[in-house]
XYZ file of C-alpha atoms in Angstrom:
336
model
C -0.060 -4.843 -39.365
C -3.064 -6.487 -40.904
C -4.427 -9.994 -41.026
C -3.235 -10.302 -44.701
C 0.498 -9.740 -43.595
C 0.083 -12.812 -41.169
C -1.433 -14.793 -43.959
C 1.479 -13.913 -46.456
C 4.083 -14.793 -43.866
C 2.388 -18.114 -42.948
C 1.626 -19.035 -46.739
C -1.978 -19.176 -46.141
C -5.182 -17.383 -46.936
C -6.365 -14.373 -44.808
C -9.448 -16.566 -44.095
C -7.427 -19.194 -42.610
C -5.744 -16.887 -40.344
C -9.351 -15.710 -39.315
C -10.513 -19.250 -38.715
C -7.439 -19.892 -36.501
C -8.172 -16.753 -34.522
C -12.101 -17.510 -34.302
C -12.038 -21.379 -33.962
C -15.034 -21.302 -36.236
C -13.492 -24.107 -38.518
C -11.325 -26.994 -37.983
C -7.592 -26.212 -39.067
C -4.905 -28.885 -39.214
C -2.570 -28.717 -36.216
C 0.415 -28.038 -38.670
C -1.415 -24.947 -40.366
C -2.603 -23.699 -37.107
C 0.999 -23.881 -35.545
C 2.362 -22.066 -38.621
C -0.314 -19.323 -38.326
C 0.400 -18.807 -34.625
C 4.194 -18.770 -35.130
C 3.812 -16.045 -37.841
C 1.563 -14.068 -35.309
C 4.241 -14.369 -32.657
C 6.956 -13.396 -35.097
C 5.209 -10.453 -36.536
C 3.927 -9.207 -33.218
C 0.333 -9.107 -34.664
C -2.362 -8.014 -32.204
C -5.943 -9.388 -33.072
C -8.601 -6.937 -32.245
C -10.780 -7.397 -29.156
C -13.486 -8.890 -31.304
C -11.189 -11.665 -32.721
C -9.837 -12.530 -29.330
C -13.142 -12.766 -27.860
C -14.176 -15.143 -30.721
C -11.332 -17.257 -30.223
C -11.757 -17.765 -26.468
C -15.584 -17.802 -26.625
C -15.617 -14.772 -24.333
C -17.231 -11.343 -24.638
C -14.301 -9.794 -22.784
C -16.807 -7.748 -20.788
C -17.840 -8.072 -17.148
C -20.872 -6.807 -15.513
C -20.467 -4.496 -12.416
C -23.875 -4.255 -10.455
C -23.905 -1.014 -8.302
C -27.490 -0.397 -7.381
C -27.836 3.218 -6.383
C -30.070 2.794 -3.625
C -31.145 5.346 -0.832
C -28.207 6.123 1.521
C -25.379 5.191 -0.984
C -22.752 7.895 -1.171
C -22.404 7.847 -4.972
C -18.971 9.470 -5.051
C -17.292 6.792 -2.961
C -19.286 4.093 -4.802
C -17.708 5.409 -7.977
C -14.406 5.117 -6.639
C -14.881 1.382 -6.240
C -16.306 1.300 -9.844
C -13.492 3.281 -11.391
C -11.014 0.847 -9.719
C -12.995 -2.099 -11.241
C -13.064 -0.645 -14.774
C -9.317 0.613 -14.543
C -8.280 -3.037 -13.537
C -10.554 -4.627 -16.067
C -9.012 -2.654 -19.039
C -5.606 -3.689 -17.776
C -6.718 -7.057 -18.569
C -8.263 -6.091 -21.924
C -11.841 -6.318 -20.572
C -14.593 -3.901 -20.634
C -17.199 -3.180 -18.020
C -21.130 -3.081 -18.344
C -22.179 -0.961 -15.482
C -25.777 -1.629 -13.976
C -27.087 0.904 -11.503
C -30.820 -0.194 -11.275
C -31.808 -2.065 -8.174
C -33.121 -4.935 -10.172
C -32.247 -7.788 -7.913
C -32.306 -11.257 -8.906
C -34.257 -10.467 -12.199
C -31.418 -8.188 -13.313
C -28.770 -10.722 -12.785
C -30.681 -13.368 -14.700
C -31.461 -10.927 -17.328
C -27.724 -10.040 -17.880
C -26.455 -13.695 -17.484
C -29.122 -14.753 -19.827
C -27.220 -13.111 -22.745
C -23.893 -13.449 -24.254
C -23.052 -9.723 -23.085
C -20.675 -10.577 -20.105
C -18.491 -13.248 -18.991
C -18.715 -12.768 -15.229
C -20.236 -10.465 -12.725
C -19.056 -8.271 -9.884
C -21.656 -7.283 -7.310
C -21.601 -4.364 -4.871
C -23.683 -3.076 -1.959
C -24.110 -6.608 -0.449
C -26.498 -7.172 2.341
C -26.276 -9.677 5.143
C -29.194 -11.635 3.777
C -28.762 -10.658 0.279
C -31.681 -11.805 -1.898
C -29.302 -12.062 -4.921
C -27.137 -14.781 -3.312
C -29.213 -17.764 -4.371
C -29.459 -16.532 -7.916
C -25.615 -15.873 -8.091
C -25.098 -19.494 -6.833
C -27.239 -20.734 -9.623
C -25.808 -19.043 -12.484
C -23.179 -20.535 -14.806
C -21.428 -17.144 -14.935
C -18.627 -16.725 -12.159
C -19.106 -13.926 -9.880
C -17.378 -11.934 -7.094
C -18.878 -9.792 -4.409
C -17.506 -6.649 -3.111
C -18.917 -7.258 0.363
C -19.545 -10.101 2.526
C -23.130 -11.573 3.251
C -23.796 -13.804 6.302
C -23.573 -17.232 4.421
C -20.410 -17.170 2.219
C -20.576 -20.796 1.200
C -19.450 -21.249 -2.422
C -18.862 -17.532 -2.903
C -16.012 -15.500 -3.670
C -16.065 -12.089 -1.697
C -13.556 -9.345 -1.119
C -13.866 -6.131 1.060
C -12.119 -4.202 3.722
C -12.433 -5.856 7.157
C -15.012 -3.400 8.545
C -15.311 -5.302 11.726
C -11.749 -4.832 12.344
C -11.884 -1.203 11.198
C -14.638 -0.530 13.814
C -12.323 -2.183 16.330
C -9.247 -0.192 15.255
C -11.164 3.147 15.944
C -12.320 2.179 19.245
C -8.772 0.902 20.323
C -7.250 4.183 19.002
C -9.609 6.329 21.183
C -9.427 3.956 24.214
C -5.686 4.283 24.089
C -5.922 7.964 24.125
C -8.036 7.612 27.573
C -11.389 8.062 26.070
C -14.127 6.174 28.261
C -17.290 7.172 26.262
C -17.461 7.395 22.688
C -20.170 7.376 19.972
C -20.439 6.125 16.434
C -22.002 8.487 14.050
C -22.935 6.056 11.415
C -24.689 5.537 8.045
C -28.164 6.732 7.262
C -30.960 4.687 8.704
C -31.912 3.116 5.328
C -28.653 1.526 5.095
C -29.070 -0.262 8.494
C -32.768 -1.157 7.582
C -31.366 -3.103 4.656
C -28.936 -4.709 6.640
C -25.974 -3.671 4.565
C -22.911 -5.837 5.221
C -20.290 -3.325 5.700
C -22.370 -1.055 7.955
C -23.299 -3.855 10.376
C -19.856 -5.308 10.376
C -18.551 -1.835 11.318
C -21.008 -1.661 14.267
C -20.334 -5.064 15.416
C -16.506 -4.333 15.622
C -17.154 -0.957 17.348
C -19.339 -2.539 20.059
C -17.135 -5.622 20.594
C -13.981 -3.864 21.044
C -15.484 -1.223 23.297
C -17.014 -3.966 25.535
C -13.693 -5.779 25.905
C -12.138 -2.443 26.859
C -14.961 -1.230 29.326
C -15.702 1.807 27.185
C -19.326 3.199 27.092
C -20.835 3.712 23.737
C -23.719 4.780 21.542
C -24.517 4.239 17.877
C -26.268 7.143 16.135
C -27.440 6.491 12.397
C -27.473 9.695 10.574
C -28.748 11.125 7.361
C -26.136 12.999 5.214
C -28.137 16.404 4.843
C -26.205 19.119 6.906
C -29.274 19.921 8.959
C -29.778 16.394 9.933
C -26.128 15.775 10.818
C -26.282 19.118 13.057
C -29.439 17.592 14.661
C -27.843 14.271 15.442
C -24.673 15.809 16.816
C -26.573 18.250 19.029
C -29.016 15.532 20.303
C -26.083 13.147 21.081
C -23.979 15.604 22.999
C -27.148 16.916 24.924
C -28.158 13.269 25.774
C -24.549 11.884 26.268
C -22.639 14.911 27.783
C -19.689 12.525 28.829
C -18.870 11.738 25.050
C -15.473 12.664 24.362
C -14.801 10.699 21.178
C -16.590 10.272 17.856
C -16.311 7.589 15.097
C -17.652 8.696 11.927
C -18.698 6.263 9.311
C -20.607 8.426 6.915
C -18.558 10.170 4.409
C -20.761 13.092 3.394
C -21.412 13.720 7.009
C -17.921 14.421 8.022
C -17.810 18.298 7.061
C -21.354 19.034 8.522
C -20.266 17.101 11.560
C -17.146 19.282 12.280
C -19.131 22.334 11.636
C -21.840 21.331 14.078
C -19.251 20.500 16.719
C -17.648 24.054 16.210
C -21.275 25.497 16.325
C -21.876 24.139 19.817
C -18.602 25.945 20.976
C -16.283 22.820 21.144
C -13.030 22.327 19.565
C -11.456 19.283 17.753
C -9.489 17.648 19.314
C -9.180 19.728 22.481
C -12.790 19.007 23.478
C -13.853 16.136 21.204
C -11.765 13.819 19.203
C -12.972 12.485 16.089
C -11.988 9.430 13.951
C -13.348 8.530 10.581
C -13.717 5.667 8.296
C -13.358 7.416 4.955
C -11.388 7.741 1.771
C -7.998 9.726 2.435
C -9.069 12.407 0.135
C -12.088 13.217 2.602
C -9.937 12.815 5.759
C -7.071 14.956 4.616
C -9.051 17.878 3.319
C -10.878 18.838 6.613
C -9.772 21.228 9.283
C -8.156 19.492 11.252
C -7.160 16.570 9.100
C -8.865 13.466 10.462
C -7.314 10.331 12.025
C -9.041 7.852 9.761
C -9.098 4.389 8.633
C -8.899 4.540 4.765
C -11.306 2.858 2.194
C -8.925 1.068 -0.126
C -11.366 1.296 -3.181
C -8.426 0.828 -5.549
C -7.144 -2.339 -3.948
C -10.584 -3.684 -3.419
C -11.712 -3.071 -7.034
C -8.300 -4.470 -8.350
C -8.663 -7.624 -6.133
C -12.283 -8.158 -7.242
C -11.200 -8.102 -10.921
C -8.237 -10.348 -10.225
C -10.476 -12.884 -8.404
C -12.972 -12.882 -11.300
C -10.324 -13.347 -13.840
C -8.996 -16.426 -11.807
C -12.690 -17.836 -11.794
C -12.878 -17.344 -15.546
C -9.849 -19.425 -16.024
C -11.098 -22.175 -13.495
C -8.463 -21.338 -11.187
C -8.588 -20.943 -7.358
C -11.519 -22.051 -5.015
C -14.259 -19.687 -3.495
C -12.739 -17.614 -0.908
C -13.343 -14.596 1.283
C -10.662 -11.971 1.290
C -10.816 -9.329 3.989
C -8.124 -6.455 3.656
C -6.808 -5.451 7.003
C -7.636 -1.826 8.017
C -4.949 0.844 8.095
C -5.548 3.680 10.650
C -3.531 6.752 10.058
C -3.225 9.279 12.956
C -3.577 12.856 12.023
C -4.649 15.910 14.069
C -8.267 15.189 15.016
C -7.730 12.744 17.880
C -5.964 13.538 21.168
C -5.922 12.500 24.675
C -9.225 12.674 26.598
C -9.804 16.332 28.176
C -9.327 16.338 31.829
C -12.638 16.106 33.759
C -13.799 19.512 35.357
């Protein structure tokens, strides 16, 4: 099906059909209606460029994923793939920006006609990009939640509730002293939102239940994980439960525990906040709160499309955590 077929059916020239699609020239209402009816009858699908011209949009959105120290790239890419897939379902392409350019990068992209809107990841509590996002004419959605959300549209897993859920699960099994093996130190130094919210939920739930806790930031290198686990269990021999919020540290942590002559879950229960593909492939499979990358990415795109259509006020959407019991957490071992 070509534009000439539509023109022949509508009794107009191909250029008239083109002008109806692009909006570049004024076309009489009657002629425009006749062309649109022919498009509908024939099932003509204008190519993306024509649709973009007609709507004054590029049909491209920007996804800002700064690959900074401490970010686990495979997990970040799960979110990115979800955004790309959801955008393509809505006939939009995605411009991926991975440099940590901050405000200047946002202004550079928004200052062109390359994109219609922006999705931002790796959001910090006091994110320096927020004032710029508020000032841009381009709509934006954050995957993450800063401290001040006024006028912003945000979506994320409810990491505070996730931290609470992990503590509640271990406490229900009788554990009275637990530790959070967390993100690399650089993630906390930047005050990354998801990491801080997890710690806040972890500590709050433990305080309410009278459970003793400690938080151990942990680099992902196997040697660093082994050193962190060994130091933790030497200093806190009463710890019987671990919450792991550091995806690449999961395997090395289990190896380190076994290297110390302990068994999971007989001697030490482990609960993770991690994608299902990580939690289910360990030995034993880990009780975990899943990272819903597909749902978060899809929701971010949907919210951005609503904003492009001037629909819906700014809002914060937090997805409730889903804890799946598996084989890595059990009742607290009897005291000697």
